[in-house]
XYZ file of C-alpha atoms in Angstrom:
665
model
C 163.915 22.602 51.212
C 165.788 23.789 54.257
C 164.442 24.299 57.719
C 165.022 27.775 58.928
C 164.301 29.580 62.202
C 164.174 33.192 61.087
C 164.780 35.763 63.750
C 161.684 37.778 64.769
C 161.274 41.063 62.975
C 162.375 44.200 64.732
C 159.600 45.193 67.206
C 160.679 48.806 67.694
C 160.127 50.559 64.356
C 160.197 54.186 63.185
C 156.494 54.483 63.991
C 157.115 53.376 67.578
C 160.048 55.759 67.767
C 157.878 58.681 66.628
C 155.157 57.796 69.156
C 157.693 57.385 71.973
C 159.453 60.615 71.048
C 156.117 62.444 70.961
C 155.206 61.023 74.366
C 158.564 62.003 75.830
C 158.224 65.478 74.308
C 154.740 65.897 75.761
C 155.832 64.631 79.179
C 158.902 66.845 79.125
C 156.790 69.863 78.119
C 154.273 69.120 80.885
C 157.049 68.606 83.421
C 158.755 71.877 82.479
C 155.423 73.723 82.461
C 154.484 72.228 85.849
C 157.888 73.128 87.243
C 157.551 76.686 85.940
C 154.043 76.975 87.332
C 155.123 75.595 90.710
C 158.168 77.868 90.818
C 155.998 80.900 90.037
C 153.524 79.734 92.678
C 156.265 79.410 95.275
C 157.618 82.821 94.268
C 154.184 84.323 94.648
C 153.790 82.736 98.071
C 157.256 83.944 99.014
C 156.291 87.494 98.059
C 153.109 87.200 100.168
C 155.188 85.816 103.025
C 157.529 88.777 102.708
C 154.580 91.175 102.775
C 153.162 89.332 105.769
C 156.540 89.539 107.485
C 156.566 93.273 106.852
C 153.035 93.572 108.234
C 153.972 91.688 111.422
C 157.029 93.870 111.933
C 154.861 96.949 111.580
C 152.339 95.497 114.044
C 155.075 94.708 116.553
C 156.344 98.263 116.232
C 152.842 99.718 116.594
C 152.195 97.522 119.589
C 155.268 99.067 121.164
C 154.045 102.500 120.262
C 150.803 101.846 122.135
C 152.774 102.452 125.286
C 153.240 106.028 124.009
C 150.554 108.570 123.335
C 148.157 107.603 120.566
C 148.947 110.749 118.655
C 152.525 109.637 118.218
C 151.380 106.251 116.823
C 149.071 107.959 114.394
C 151.862 110.250 113.237
C 154.094 107.225 112.722
C 151.371 105.655 110.527
C 151.149 108.798 108.451
C 154.909 108.922 107.957
C 155.008 105.245 106.959
C 152.140 105.782 104.551
C 153.967 108.644 102.928
C 157.192 106.631 102.788
C 156.091 103.316 101.200
C 152.302 103.413 101.131
C 151.892 101.182 104.180
C 148.682 101.920 106.079
C 148.260 101.542 109.837
C 145.118 101.928 111.927
C 144.373 101.594 115.653
C 140.712 100.706 115.963
C 138.126 99.363 118.341
C 134.502 98.352 118.365
C 134.070 101.128 121.054
C 136.309 103.905 119.774
C 136.492 107.107 121.723
C 137.612 108.969 118.640
C 135.425 108.503 115.581
C 138.584 108.476 113.444
C 139.416 105.149 115.058
C 136.165 103.534 113.983
C 136.799 100.203 112.175
C 135.983 99.624 108.551
C 134.041 96.556 107.452
C 137.119 94.272 107.250
C 138.387 95.481 110.633
C 134.923 95.040 112.157
C 134.801 91.406 111.027
C 138.308 90.864 112.370
C 137.447 92.401 115.783
C 134.341 90.250 116.025
C 136.450 87.209 115.193
C 138.949 88.171 117.901
C 136.130 88.166 120.433
C 135.355 84.626 119.232
C 138.898 83.519 119.999
C 140.882 84.207 116.789
C 144.333 85.533 117.399
C 144.925 87.341 114.096
C 143.389 88.157 110.729
C 145.232 88.293 107.389
C 144.038 88.444 103.790
C 144.584 90.087 100.350
C 142.307 93.022 99.777
C 141.876 95.803 97.240
C 141.864 99.346 98.532
C 141.256 102.208 96.132
C 142.036 99.909 93.202
C 145.397 98.749 94.632
C 146.136 95.319 96.142
C 147.079 95.243 99.809
C 147.913 92.606 102.352
C 145.848 93.391 105.397
C 146.971 92.140 108.768
C 145.396 92.665 112.136
C 145.933 91.389 115.689
C 143.912 92.158 118.807
C 145.074 94.522 121.549
C 144.298 93.371 125.072
C 143.564 95.701 127.969
C 146.510 96.237 130.256
C 146.791 98.135 133.491
C 147.953 101.309 131.806
C 144.983 101.161 129.457
C 142.424 101.343 132.246
C 143.370 104.931 132.967
C 141.794 106.051 129.712
C 139.410 103.237 128.852
C 138.242 102.036 132.243
C 135.036 104.040 131.893
C 134.163 102.024 128.796
C 133.702 98.912 130.890
C 137.018 97.205 129.921
C 138.679 95.011 132.411
C 142.200 93.810 132.631
C 142.793 91.243 129.818
C 139.743 92.201 127.755
C 140.128 92.762 124.004
C 139.568 96.448 123.628
C 140.480 96.723 119.928
C 143.254 95.945 117.449
C 145.994 97.319 115.270
C 145.366 96.978 111.539
C 148.260 97.073 109.008
C 147.784 97.268 105.211
C 150.969 96.555 103.238
C 150.817 97.518 99.531
C 151.507 94.455 97.351
C 152.503 96.199 94.093
C 156.262 96.301 94.938
C 156.182 92.627 95.836
C 154.135 91.737 92.773
C 156.518 93.743 90.551
C 159.466 91.842 92.011
C 157.557 88.589 91.581
C 156.838 89.449 87.937
C 160.494 90.214 87.308
C 161.577 86.968 88.899
C 158.753 85.132 87.117
C 160.305 86.195 83.785
C 163.634 84.731 84.896
C 161.934 81.529 85.978
C 160.080 81.241 82.674
C 163.281 81.983 80.692
C 165.218 79.371 82.681
C 162.479 76.822 82.121
C 162.325 77.775 78.426
C 166.047 77.056 78.152
C 165.534 73.821 80.047
C 162.676 72.931 77.684
C 164.815 73.759 74.622
C 167.671 71.624 75.944
C 165.239 68.813 76.594
C 163.729 69.191 73.123
C 167.180 69.126 71.535
C 168.070 66.108 73.638
C 164.935 64.347 72.451
C 165.644 65.409 68.849
C 169.211 64.124 68.866
C 168.178 61.080 70.864
C 165.504 60.326 68.259
C 168.066 60.882 65.535
C 170.512 58.464 67.139
C 167.748 55.969 67.758
C 166.608 56.339 64.134
C 170.138 55.603 62.951
C 170.330 52.638 65.276
C 166.968 51.400 64.047
C 168.077 51.913 60.444
C 171.217 49.896 61.118
C 169.183 47.257 62.878
C 166.654 47.169 60.037
C 169.483 46.937 57.521
C 171.090 44.161 59.544
C 167.758 42.372 59.749
C 167.210 42.822 55.998
C 170.767 41.621 55.329
C 170.173 38.613 57.567
C 166.906 37.915 55.812
C 168.586 38.227 52.406
C 171.420 36.052 53.639
C 169.003 33.388 54.757
C 167.088 33.644 51.512
C 170.310 33.440 49.561
C 171.404 30.474 51.667
C 168.096 28.726 51.062
C 168.368 29.529 47.374
C 171.955 28.298 47.354
C 171.006 25.161 49.267
C 168.155 24.329 46.927
C 169.810 25.399 43.691
C 173.433 24.554 44.413
C 175.191 22.601 41.654
C 175.779 19.776 44.146
C 173.316 17.857 46.295
C 172.861 18.260 50.050
C 171.019 16.109 52.573
C 170.763 15.876 56.356
C 170.274 12.717 58.406
C 168.970 12.054 61.889
C 170.810 9.813 64.364
C 169.300 6.691 62.784
C 170.364 7.530 59.244
C 166.986 8.732 57.946
C 166.843 11.657 55.521
C 165.286 14.678 57.255
C 166.245 17.371 54.734
C 167.304 17.263 51.092
C 167.792 19.926 48.413
C 166.324 20.136 44.931
C 169.634 19.365 43.210
C 169.937 15.959 44.859
C 166.269 15.215 44.181
C 166.789 15.915 40.478
C 170.016 13.929 40.561
C 168.221 10.883 41.972
C 164.915 11.329 40.131
C 162.791 11.255 43.299
C 160.387 13.716 44.888
C 160.933 15.055 48.398
C 157.934 13.097 49.663
C 159.491 9.859 48.422
C 162.849 10.362 50.136
C 162.134 12.238 53.378
C 162.123 9.709 56.222
C 163.909 7.014 54.163
C 167.265 5.498 55.155
C 170.006 7.107 53.150
C 171.665 3.785 52.239
C 168.620 2.962 50.127
C 170.136 5.324 47.548
C 173.349 3.315 47.289
C 173.941 0.517 44.807
C 175.534 -1.473 47.686
C 173.163 -0.860 50.587
C 174.956 -3.018 53.163
C 178.309 -1.273 52.831
C 176.598 2.132 52.847
C 174.527 1.220 55.943
C 177.546 0.121 57.994
C 179.553 3.194 57.011
C 176.661 5.569 57.787
C 175.904 4.072 61.210
C 179.600 4.052 62.110
C 179.733 7.735 61.216
C 176.686 8.530 63.357
C 178.200 6.487 66.207
C 181.084 8.951 66.383
C 183.638 7.485 63.989
C 186.430 10.023 63.266
C 185.793 12.169 60.165
C 187.193 10.947 56.877
C 188.060 12.575 53.601
C 185.684 12.731 50.652
C 184.929 9.292 49.257
C 183.322 7.800 46.178
C 180.180 5.701 46.107
C 177.866 4.345 43.419
C 174.280 5.640 43.680
C 171.197 4.211 42.024
C 168.566 6.530 40.536
C 164.844 5.915 40.691
C 164.930 4.562 37.131
C 167.563 2.004 38.167
C 170.544 3.609 36.444
C 173.740 3.988 38.457
C 176.353 6.708 38.502
C 179.414 7.608 40.606
C 179.121 10.268 43.309
C 181.651 12.023 45.507
C 180.460 12.368 49.128
C 181.806 14.781 51.728
C 179.953 14.448 55.033
C 180.304 15.512 58.653
C 178.463 14.815 61.866
C 176.285 17.422 63.564
C 176.687 17.769 67.318
C 174.616 19.450 69.975
C 175.342 20.382 73.574
C 177.947 18.252 75.265
C 179.241 17.001 71.919
C 176.303 14.607 71.455
C 175.809 13.574 67.822
C 172.467 14.865 66.520
C 172.797 13.781 62.906
C 174.951 14.451 59.876
C 175.057 16.573 56.772
C 176.543 15.507 53.438
C 177.389 17.153 50.129
C 176.773 14.899 47.123
C 178.419 15.563 43.774
C 177.703 13.691 40.572
C 181.152 12.368 39.695
C 180.345 11.399 36.125
C 181.373 14.688 34.572
C 184.399 14.974 36.829
C 185.685 11.628 35.659
C 185.182 12.755 32.105
C 186.914 16.019 33.001
C 189.862 14.161 34.485
C 190.190 12.155 31.317
C 189.901 15.331 29.275
C 192.517 16.919 31.552
C 194.929 14.098 30.819
C 194.333 14.615 27.126
C 194.684 18.378 27.554
C 197.982 17.940 29.353
C 199.192 15.759 26.513
C 198.100 18.396 24.003
C 199.682 21.123 26.113
C 202.993 19.285 26.146
C 202.758 18.757 22.393
C 202.018 22.468 21.824
C 204.752 23.718 24.155
C 207.276 21.344 22.660
C 206.385 22.494 19.155
C 206.550 26.195 20.056
C 209.390 28.208 18.548
C 209.808 30.205 21.761
C 211.283 28.821 24.950
C 208.643 28.202 27.648
C 209.928 27.963 31.216
C 207.858 27.456 34.389
C 209.028 27.958 37.977
C 207.502 27.535 41.430
C 207.213 30.195 44.128
C 210.788 29.480 45.246
C 212.102 30.255 41.760
C 212.956 26.626 40.914
C 212.353 25.429 37.364
C 209.454 22.954 37.069
C 208.630 23.194 33.346
C 210.907 23.147 30.276
C 210.003 22.720 26.605
C 212.163 21.633 23.701
C 212.694 25.173 22.439
C 214.134 25.982 25.852
C 216.543 23.081 25.364
C 217.614 24.509 21.997
C 217.811 28.074 23.321
C 219.744 27.471 26.545
C 221.480 24.169 25.831
C 220.095 22.371 28.921
C 218.139 19.108 28.631
C 214.919 18.928 30.634
C 216.260 16.225 32.967
C 219.271 18.305 34.015
C 217.509 21.681 34.428
C 214.319 20.687 36.331
C 214.713 21.719 39.975
C 217.504 24.187 39.229
C 217.035 27.883 40.197
C 216.051 30.319 37.475
C 219.187 32.318 38.197
C 221.292 29.814 36.205
C 219.596 31.220 33.079
C 220.088 34.914 33.927
C 223.317 36.955 33.934
C 224.085 38.490 37.364
C 223.393 42.078 36.264
C 219.810 41.142 35.225
C 218.836 39.028 38.260
C 217.542 41.928 40.368
C 215.229 43.010 37.506
C 213.847 39.496 37.167
C 213.377 39.096 40.948
C 211.443 42.380 41.097
C 209.233 41.213 38.244
C 208.419 37.974 40.073
C 207.520 39.931 43.208
C 205.124 42.115 41.236
C 203.480 39.098 39.643
C 203.127 37.420 43.048
C 201.550 40.608 44.434
C 198.787 40.315 41.845
C 200.174 42.353 39.001
C 202.241 41.482 35.985
C 205.799 42.230 34.997
C 204.598 43.526 31.643
C 201.592 44.739 29.760
C 199.821 41.732 28.257
C 201.118 41.137 24.767
C 204.295 43.156 25.350
C 207.654 41.648 26.257
C 210.632 43.149 28.044
C 214.151 42.791 26.739
C 216.966 41.371 28.849
C 219.732 38.793 28.502
C 219.854 35.041 28.958
C 222.726 32.766 29.887
C 223.358 29.562 27.950
C 224.814 26.387 29.388
C 228.185 27.198 27.821
C 228.231 30.530 29.690
C 227.550 32.747 26.684
C 225.031 35.557 27.058
C 222.481 36.409 24.399
C 219.639 38.948 24.050
C 216.094 37.741 24.633
C 212.518 38.938 25.134
C 210.651 37.840 28.253
C 206.939 37.720 29.057
C 206.280 36.747 32.691
C 202.957 35.846 34.333
C 201.813 34.127 37.523
C 199.143 31.505 38.188
C 197.889 29.324 41.020
C 196.976 25.639 40.830
C 194.009 23.923 42.484
C 196.023 23.390 45.664
C 196.806 27.075 45.999
C 200.451 26.799 44.992
C 201.869 29.746 43.089
C 203.826 29.324 39.853
C 205.404 31.542 37.216
C 205.341 31.071 33.458
C 207.831 32.755 31.184
C 207.938 32.904 27.388
C 211.451 33.669 26.177
C 212.511 34.468 22.642
C 216.089 34.560 21.372
C 216.354 37.883 19.506
C 219.981 37.603 18.376
C 218.972 37.475 14.690
C 216.549 40.328 15.145
C 219.214 42.469 16.780
C 221.432 41.880 13.748
C 218.530 42.773 11.477
C 217.917 45.932 13.485
C 221.538 46.917 12.919
C 221.038 46.429 9.195
C 217.826 48.430 9.317
C 219.584 51.255 11.142
C 222.342 51.175 8.548
C 219.760 51.274 5.776
C 217.985 54.118 7.548
C 221.223 56.070 7.767
C 221.895 55.306 4.091
C 218.479 56.656 3.127
C 218.829 59.671 5.386
C 222.281 60.492 4.036
C 221.479 59.596 0.426
C 222.477 62.179 -2.223
C 219.035 61.651 -3.765
C 215.723 62.900 -2.316
C 213.618 60.119 -0.794
C 209.878 60.540 -0.217
C 207.609 57.848 1.328
C 203.795 58.208 1.228
C 200.879 56.076 2.302
C 198.490 54.575 -0.239
C 196.455 57.810 -0.251
C 199.548 59.732 -1.312
C 200.040 61.545 2.003
C 203.713 62.110 2.853
C 204.965 59.992 5.763
C 208.720 60.566 5.455
C 211.269 62.711 3.616
C 215.036 62.624 4.032
C 217.375 65.525 4.610
C 218.263 65.760 0.912
C 214.596 66.517 0.158
C 214.713 69.389 2.663
C 217.989 70.613 1.147
C 216.566 70.607 -2.404
C 213.008 71.886 -1.792
C 213.446 73.979 1.358
C 210.522 72.144 3.054
C 211.107 70.363 6.402
C 209.478 67.047 7.304
C 207.124 68.822 9.740
C 205.920 71.155 6.972
C 205.035 68.403 4.485
C 204.034 65.587 6.891
C 200.566 64.369 5.981
C 200.428 66.509 2.839
C 200.397 65.394 -0.791
C 203.520 65.848 -2.946
C 201.394 68.082 -5.191
C 202.579 70.970 -2.983
C 205.678 70.927 -5.216
C 203.790 71.037 -8.533
C 204.621 73.843 -10.881
C 201.565 73.130 -13.041
C 203.556 72.213 -16.137
C 202.800 68.463 -16.030
C 199.429 67.456 -17.461
C 196.727 65.583 -15.456
C 197.003 62.720 -17.970
C 200.654 62.250 -17.044
C 199.754 62.032 -13.345
C 196.969 59.513 -14.078
C 199.473 57.372 -15.951
C 201.853 57.617 -12.956
C 199.158 56.431 -10.497
C 198.012 53.635 -12.780
C 201.550 52.303 -12.861
C 202.350 52.425 -9.138
C 198.897 51.228 -7.946
C 199.281 48.328 -10.334
C 202.564 47.427 -8.709
C 204.744 48.715 -11.569
C 207.689 51.047 -11.244
C 207.409 54.504 -12.824
C 210.281 56.593 -14.154
C 210.025 60.158 -15.313
C 210.843 63.779 -14.772
C 209.138 66.584 -12.819
C 209.499 70.315 -13.166
C 208.638 71.315 -9.577
C 208.679 74.443 -7.471
C 210.745 74.944 -4.311
C 209.483 76.574 -1.106
C 211.100 79.881 -2.160
C 209.355 79.712 -5.552
C 212.348 78.656 -7.671
C 211.708 76.007 -10.299
C 213.887 72.949 -10.562
C 214.052 69.691 -12.516
C 214.217 66.250 -10.955
C 214.367 62.709 -12.269
C 212.139 60.372 -10.249
C 211.707 56.634 -9.793
C 208.483 55.696 -7.910
C 207.617 52.162 -6.770
C 205.356 50.443 -4.237
C 206.246 48.917 -0.856
C 204.452 45.677 0.050
C 203.932 43.847 3.357
C 204.530 40.132 3.932
C 201.067 39.357 2.551
C 201.899 41.171 -0.714
C 199.585 44.121 -0.021
C 200.737 47.608 -1.037
C 201.188 49.703 2.092
C 203.324 52.639 0.937
C 204.963 54.252 -2.077
C 208.609 55.360 -2.242
C 210.010 57.934 -4.613
C 213.759 58.359 -5.209
C 214.431 61.651 -6.982
C 217.567 63.356 -8.272
C 217.927 67.055 -8.960
C 218.819 67.298 -12.688
C 218.524 71.053 -13.041
C 222.233 71.384 -13.905
C 221.982 68.574 -16.452
C 218.951 70.222 -17.969
C 220.847 73.480 -18.302
C 223.795 71.645 -19.907
C 221.427 69.962 -22.346
C 219.959 73.346 -23.234
C 223.408 74.701 -23.877
C 224.212 71.660 -25.955
C 221.125 72.240 -28.032
C 222.289 75.792 -28.582
C 225.686 74.589 -29.723
C 224.096 72.040 -32.005
C 222.185 74.843 -33.631
C 225.372 76.760 -34.107
C 227.074 73.674 -35.536
C 224.254 73.103 -37.948
C 224.762 76.578 -39.256
C 228.480 75.863 -39.722
C 228.080 72.264 -40.890
C 228.318 73.123 -44.570
C 231.582 74.914 -44.161
C 232.850 72.233 -41.787
C 232.114 69.411 -44.223
C 233.944 71.229 -47.042
C 236.819 72.136 -44.743
C 236.155 75.795 -45.404
C 235.064 78.631 -43.243
C 235.574 78.879 -39.445
C 236.246 75.464 -37.809
C 235.986 74.992 -33.983
C 239.285 73.467 -32.702
C 240.237 72.983 -29.037
C 243.226 75.123 -28.162
C 244.456 72.524 -25.678
C 244.109 69.093 -27.267
C 243.625 70.392 -30.799
C 240.428 68.319 -31.294
C 237.783 69.505 -33.714
C 234.011 69.533 -32.968
C 231.789 67.885 -35.579
C 228.241 68.752 -36.586
C 226.784 66.603 -33.795
C 228.733 68.391 -31.121
C 231.269 65.656 -30.435
C 234.992 66.335 -30.304
C 237.216 64.175 -32.569
C 240.843 64.031 -33.555
C 241.604 66.343 -36.457
C 242.873 63.540 -38.686
C 239.719 61.475 -38.066
C 237.530 64.431 -38.986
C 239.591 65.255 -42.109
C 239.584 61.633 -43.338
C 235.789 61.488 -42.810
C 235.114 64.681 -44.732
C 237.844 64.484 -47.411
C 239.931 62.072 -49.439
C 243.174 62.858 -47.570
C 245.119 60.174 -45.667
C 247.713 60.477 -42.928
C 250.938 58.850 -41.738
C 252.200 59.383 -38.203
C 255.667 60.362 -36.922
C 257.213 62.511 -34.183
C 258.481 65.942 -34.653
C 261.773 66.917 -32.944
C 259.937 68.856 -30.249
C 257.788 65.841 -29.288
C 260.858 63.568 -29.329
C 262.525 65.887 -26.843
C 259.398 66.039 -24.741
C 258.467 62.365 -24.577
C 261.761 60.574 -25.324
C 264.629 62.635 -23.996
C 266.972 59.631 -24.039
C 266.502 59.123 -27.777
C 267.193 62.729 -28.420
C 270.573 62.505 -26.689
C 271.615 59.582 -28.877
């Protein structure tokens, strides 16, 4: 419900443009055609004038020749006829010589001369060719009476005339040639005009399109404004100078529970729970009272219920600053009051959450001064909230990191962020006691309802983590430099990591086995049942111990002793398997040799037990090897296999060797 005065639609449309362009094109074509026709007409007349001029010159010459003998004039005519086709004839209605008798045209001209005409000129066709015929009378002079006096002529009488016939073909040919030039020039002029009209129409079409688009945009804008006015989340009404409602939107009608018919024309203070206060304030406003900020008022609905509203109004003025009414925005304040209460509760919850957070949370204003500080920040930096609020952020940052932090704040203020969301940057912090420590920082910017810019930073002391990282690196180096092969796979058994010892033993690099199954090392000697038992153990979380007879990259077989166990995450889920393996090929060979010796001992055991036959005795320590392959002192072996006993003493050689002093005594 808003009064609008839409602008009139565009009167000059594409249809009018086409009609106008067609009219201009037709007029231009007619004008060019008329100009060409008139130019050709003038050219034609000019050619006739030139022919006439030629005819007059010939007449003037012939008139001069009349003073000479007639034969000479006739000869001149013949020469001229031979030269350019021009015909000349001296004639009379009473010729003495029949050759001078007039033709029909000349006869009519001579008769006209007797009636007072002074000359005769016209276009005629002679022997199929166009000619301009010209003739003027010849009057009797004194010299003429000598020859023509007997014919009854008197001084001053018209006795005949000189007729000139100028051929027009040369002039017409020249006219045709120049006519082509005229037509070509007018064709160019017409083409230029047509192009001008075309481009003019094109420009006008673009202008019309822009104007139509502007008109459509204005119409959409007005429609959107009307839609916004009627469906805005807040109410709007307009008052006249007496305080009556002259316009009101649907939102306010729904808010109050009235129809438009019920409220239009009513005094606005009728909506207020305190009509007298509302009336005085409204009339004071319409009387020109200075504008005031938004204010609260209690409104009463049609059903009698009341609710708080927030009103923001302003006076409407016409020419000369005369007040013509007012317009007000009405907002139901019920939800806002609830929101404010909820905001207070939210702030309390926010403070409780920030104070219970393990990470330090620090907030600063656009000038870089600290305005927010949680308890973890107190524990991390050593400052109490009361002593740090209002201090610059630089007190928390070592000098060599301040430029990095300042640049980050500039980027946040410019609309970006100092980090990818969810990712922190590492830097150093400065405690109250002056000690520096490593931390992670996540920085973001935000703006409050008043448009003030702030920064929020989440800071985490990573001293313990740094120490743990050192331990992890040490462990990593230990694994990498371990004398045993280490293989780590995922739960599908695909290799994720092998150490350098694995490469040394097998000949395979990490790149060659990455993503592959350890079965690439199988020699085929271990049964599928043994592998199933292995997987049952490690998938069940148990550790497996055993031996493998595997094949190296170069094809050599080797033995290894393996211990395979699972790796679990913090939730207890198995994420990987680790195998620690030792090359026992040498041990296996030693065991095989031992078995061979045992066999040999078994063959000699009978003779050994009876102290007969060949007995194996070490040439160095003089120990004897028993039937189980172990080396024992000779006396122990003899006592075990016989009834002999021994007593111990030193021979002279041993006394000299071990106790030289005793030997001297």
